PDB file of C-alpha atoms in Angstrom:
ATOM      1  CA  MET A 581      -6.037 -18.958   0.071  1.00  0.00           C
ATOM      2  CA  ASP A 582      -3.433 -20.482   2.819  1.00  0.00           C
ATOM      3  CA  GLY A 583      -0.018 -20.765   2.469  1.00  0.00           C
ATOM      4  CA  ILE A 584       0.114 -17.832  -1.162  1.00  0.00           C
ATOM      5  CA  LYS A 585       2.819 -15.733  -0.602  1.00  0.00           C
ATOM      6  CA  ILE A 586       2.844 -12.652  -2.505  1.00  0.00           C
ATOM      7  CA  ARG A 587       6.966 -11.254  -2.781  1.00  0.00           C
ATOM      8  CA  PHE A 588       7.100  -7.397  -4.161  1.00  0.00           C
ATOM      9  CA  ASP A 589      10.444  -6.731  -6.092  1.00  0.00           C
ATOM     10  CA  GLY A 590      10.758  -3.775  -7.977  1.00  0.00           C
ATOM     11  CA  TRP A 591      10.422  -0.976  -5.616  1.00  0.00           C
ATOM     12  CA  VAL A 592      10.314   2.221  -7.528  1.00  0.00           C
ATOM     13  CA  PRO A 593      10.983   5.813  -5.253  1.00  0.00           C
ATOM     14  CA  PHE A 594       7.236   7.401  -4.159  1.00  0.00           C
ATOM     15  CA  ASP A 595       8.068  10.082  -7.002  1.00  0.00           C
ATOM     16  CA  ASP A 596       8.831   8.423  -9.844  1.00  0.00           C
ATOM     17  CA  ILE A 597       5.642   5.533 -10.089  1.00  0.00           C
ATOM     18  CA  LEU A 598       3.740   7.145 -12.515  1.00  0.00           C
ATOM     19  CA  ASP A 599       6.926   6.563 -14.464  1.00  0.00           C
ATOM     20  CA  TYR A 600       6.153   2.380 -14.331  1.00  0.00           C
ATOM     21  CA  ALA A 601       3.160   2.440 -13.507  1.00  0.00           C
ATOM     22  CA  ASP A 602       1.025  -0.237 -15.452  1.00  0.00           C
ATOM     23  CA  LYS A 603      -2.367   0.662 -16.670  1.00  0.00           C
ATOM     24  CA  LYS A 604      -3.759  -3.173 -15.005  1.00  0.00           C
ATOM     25  CA  ALA A 605      -5.382  -3.575 -11.803  1.00  0.00           C
ATOM     26  CA  GLY A 606      -3.446  -5.236  -9.238  1.00  0.00           C
ATOM     27  CA  VAL A 607      -1.926  -4.974  -5.415  1.00  0.00           C
ATOM     28  CA  TYR A 608       1.149  -3.442  -4.907  1.00  0.00           C
ATOM     29  CA  GLU A 609       2.810  -2.297  -0.795  1.00  0.00           C
ATOM     30  CA  ILE A 610       3.950   1.290   0.050  1.00  0.00           C
ATOM     31  CA  ARG A 611       7.094   1.013   2.157  1.00  0.00           C
ATOM     32  CA  MET A 612      10.032   3.117   3.717  1.00  0.00           C
ATOM     33  CA  LYS A 613      12.853   3.719   1.533  1.00  0.00           C
ATOM     34  CA  ASP A 614      15.252   0.937   1.407  1.00  0.00           C
ATOM     35  CA  GLY A 615      13.079  -1.769   3.822  1.00  0.00           C
ATOM     36  CA  ARG A 616      13.939   0.889   6.715  1.00  0.00           C
ATOM     37  CA  LYS A 617      12.043  -0.739   9.257  1.00  0.00           C
ATOM     38  CA  PHE A 618       9.617   1.404  12.308  1.00  0.00           C
ATOM     39  CA  GLY A 619       8.262  -0.346  15.460  1.00  0.00           C
ATOM     40  CA  ARG A 620       5.255  -2.041  15.301  1.00  0.00           C
ATOM     41  CA  VAL A 621       2.350  -3.260  18.580  1.00  0.00           C
ATOM     42  CA  ARG A 622       4.397  -6.218  17.798  1.00  0.00           C
ATOM     43  CA  GLY A 623       7.475  -6.830  15.512  1.00  0.00           C
ATOM     44  CA  GLU A 624       8.720  -4.359  13.822  1.00  0.00           C
ATOM     45  CA  SER A 625       7.563  -3.523   9.588  1.00  0.00           C
ATOM     46  CA  ASP A 626       8.490  -1.305   6.695  1.00  0.00           C
ATOM     47  CA  ILE A 627       5.287  -1.562   5.165  1.00  0.00           C
ATOM     48  CA  VAL A 628       3.474   1.486   5.600  1.00  0.00           C
ATOM     49  CA  TYR A 629       0.243   1.210   3.269  1.00  0.00           C
ATOM     50  CA  ILE A 630      -1.606  -1.920   1.577  1.00  0.00           C
ATOM     51  CA  GLY A 631      -3.913  -1.471  -1.609  1.00  0.00           C
ATOM     52  CA  SER A 632      -4.992  -2.496  -4.523  1.00  0.00           C
ATOM     53  CA  THR A 633      -6.852  -1.365  -7.658  1.00  0.00           C
ATOM     54  CA  THR A 634      -9.387  -2.823 -10.008  1.00  0.00           C
ATOM     55  CA  LYS A 635      -8.969  -0.493 -13.004  1.00  0.00           C
ATOM     56  CA  SER A 636      -4.675   0.887 -12.927  1.00  0.00           C
ATOM     57  CA  PHE A 637      -1.969   1.546 -11.525  1.00  0.00           C
ATOM     58  CA  LYS A 638      -1.358   4.874 -13.436  1.00  0.00           C
ATOM     59  CA  SER A 639      -5.022   6.312 -12.486  1.00  0.00           C
ATOM     60  CA  ARG A 640      -4.643   4.981  -8.628  1.00  0.00           C
ATOM     61  CA  PHE A 641      -1.020   6.533  -8.126  1.00  0.00           C
ATOM     62  CA  ARG A 642      -1.823   9.605  -9.352  1.00  0.00           C
ATOM     63  CA  GLY A 643      -4.827  10.221  -7.004  1.00  0.00           C
ATOM     64  CA  TYR A 644      -1.814  10.291  -4.825  1.00  0.00           C
ATOM     65  CA  MET A 645      -0.149  12.850  -6.428  1.00  0.00           C
ATOM     66  CA  LYS A 646      -3.089  15.087  -6.524  1.00  0.00           C
ATOM     67  CA  PRO A 647      -5.496  14.371  -3.865  1.00  0.00           C
ATOM     68  CA  GLY A 648      -8.773  15.153  -3.795  1.00  0.00           C
ATOM     69  CA  ARG A 649     -10.087  17.009  -1.021  1.00  0.00           C
ATOM     70  CA  ASP A 650     -12.900  13.791  -0.570  1.00  0.00           C
ATOM     71  CA  GLN A 651     -10.165  11.403  -0.724  1.00  0.00           C
ATOM     72  CA  PRO A 652      -8.003  11.187   2.752  1.00  0.00           C
ATOM     73  CA  THR A 653      -6.266   8.131   2.340  1.00  0.00           C
ATOM     74  CA  ASN A 654      -4.671   9.940  -0.675  1.00  0.00           C
ATOM     75  CA  GLN A 655      -4.139  12.896   1.562  1.00  0.00           C
ATOM     76  CA  HIS A 656      -2.200  11.051   4.026  1.00  0.00           C
ATOM     77  CA  VAL A 657      -0.280   8.993   1.913  1.00  0.00           C
ATOM     78  CA  LYS A 658       0.950  12.407   0.314  1.00  0.00           C
ATOM     79  CA  TRP A 659       1.206  14.113   3.415  1.00  0.00           C
ATOM     80  CA  PHE A 660       3.318  10.842   4.262  1.00  0.00           C
ATOM     81  CA  SER A 661       5.412  10.931   1.558  1.00  0.00           C
ATOM     82  CA  LYS A 662       6.536  14.962   1.431  1.00  0.00           C
ATOM     83  CA  LYS A 663       7.835  14.152   5.513  1.00  0.00           C
ATOM     84  CA  TYR A 664       9.625  10.404   4.781  1.00  0.00           C
ATOM     85  CA  GLU A 665      11.469   8.858   1.738  1.00  0.00           C
ATOM     86  CA  ILE A 666       8.631   5.948   0.966  1.00  0.00           C
ATOM     87  CA  GLU A 667       8.698   3.419  -2.237  1.00  0.00           C
ATOM     88  CA  VAL A 668       6.373   1.658  -3.930  1.00  0.00           C
ATOM     89  CA  ALA A 669       5.826  -1.866  -5.251  1.00  0.00           C
ATOM     90  CA  PHE A 670       3.102  -4.001  -7.777  1.00  0.00           C
ATOM     91  CA  LEU A 671       1.994  -6.575  -8.816  1.00  0.00           C
ATOM     92  CA  LEU A 672      -0.676  -7.016 -11.343  1.00  0.00           C
ATOM     93  CA  ILE A 673      -2.899  -9.760 -10.571  1.00  0.00           C
ATOM     94  CA  GLY A 674      -6.221 -10.466 -11.165  1.00  0.00           C
ATOM     95  CA  LYS A 675      -8.818 -10.158  -7.856  1.00  0.00           C
ATOM     96  CA  PRO A 676      -6.998  -7.466  -6.407  1.00  0.00           C
ATOM     97  CA  ARG A 677      -9.155  -6.667  -3.601  1.00  0.00           C
ATOM     98  CA  LEU A 678      -9.041 -10.047  -2.081  1.00  0.00           C
ATOM     99  CA  TYR A 679      -5.174 -10.328  -2.926  1.00  0.00           C
ATOM    100  CA  GLU A 680      -4.973  -7.432  -0.941  1.00  0.00           C
ATOM    101  CA  SER A 681      -7.562  -8.229   1.741  1.00  0.00           C
ATOM    102  CA  LEU A 682      -4.937 -11.766   1.836  1.00  0.00           C
ATOM    103  CA  LEU A 683      -2.085  -8.652   2.691  1.00  0.00           C
ATOM    104  CA  ILE A 684      -3.574  -6.765   5.350  1.00  0.00           C
ATOM    105  CA  ASP A 685      -4.847  -9.421   6.813  1.00  0.00           C
ATOM    106  CA  THR A 686      -0.913 -11.565   7.389  1.00  0.00           C
ATOM    107  CA  TYR A 687       0.000  -7.877   8.520  1.00  0.00           C
ATOM    108  CA  ILE A 688      -2.053  -7.722  11.481  1.00  0.00           C
ATOM    109  CA  ALA A 689      -0.807 -11.524  12.079  1.00  0.00           C
ATOM    110  CA  ASP A 690       1.950 -10.787  12.129  1.00  0.00           C
ATOM    111  CA  HIS A 691       1.698  -7.264  13.705  1.00  0.00           C
ATOM    112  CA  ASP A 692      -2.106  -7.103  15.549  1.00  0.00           C
ATOM    113  CA  GLU A 693      -2.811  -3.746  13.895  1.00  0.00           C
ATOM    114  CA  LEU A 694      -2.946  -2.465  10.379  1.00  0.00           C
ATOM    115  CA  PRO A 695      -0.439  -1.047   8.316  1.00  0.00           C
ATOM    116  CA  PRO A 696       0.153   3.187   9.231  1.00  0.00           C
ATOM    117  CA  LEU A 697      -1.753   4.229   6.626  1.00  0.00           C
ATOM    118  CA  ASN A 698      -4.128   2.011   6.793  1.00  0.00           C
ATOM    119  CA  HIS A 699      -6.612   3.004   9.307  1.00  0.00           C
ATOM    120  CA  GLN A 700      -8.765   5.131   7.186  1.00  0.00           C
ATOM    121  CA  SER A 701      -9.842   2.073   5.098  1.00  0.00           C
ATOM    122  CA  ILE A 702     -10.049  -1.197   6.999  1.00  0.00           C
ATOM    123  CA  ASN A 703     -14.539  -0.880   7.493  1.00  0.00           C
ATOM    124  CA  LYS A 704     -14.390  -0.226   3.322  1.00  0.00           C
ATOM    125  CA  PHE A 705     -12.256  -3.012   2.100  1.00  0.00           C
ATOM    126  CA  HIS A 706     -11.095  -5.618   5.264  1.00  0.00           C
ATOM    127  CA  PHE A 707     -12.893  -8.112   5.329  1.00  0.00           C
ATOM    128  CA  LYS A 708     -12.404 -12.311   6.038  1.00  0.00           C
ATOM    129  CA  HIS A 709     -12.864 -15.169   4.440  1.00  0.00           C
TER     130      HIS A 709
END
């Protein structure tokens, strides 16, 4: 899997994502609007969350709009979206958990830390290849 680059295009404002979300599986990134960068341990980035769904983007993003009490990551994303302008891009792709892990590994290699909203999910989804 070395050398695989995933490019996200078609960034959509967070509040409009349900109008564009597909009912298929894949990976997605959430970033600051218009690629606005912020400082990291090493360098800077616009990415605030890297995620995947094995079922449906529409269902996953609906969870961000109305997070349940037992969904801390969804609650953090919703809170963040009220405080900052963010946007989402997604990619329909097989093996979404694998590609999510590759994206997270790349982010960590580039910045020596996780995206800010991924901290809760490190033990659940991140694994080495």
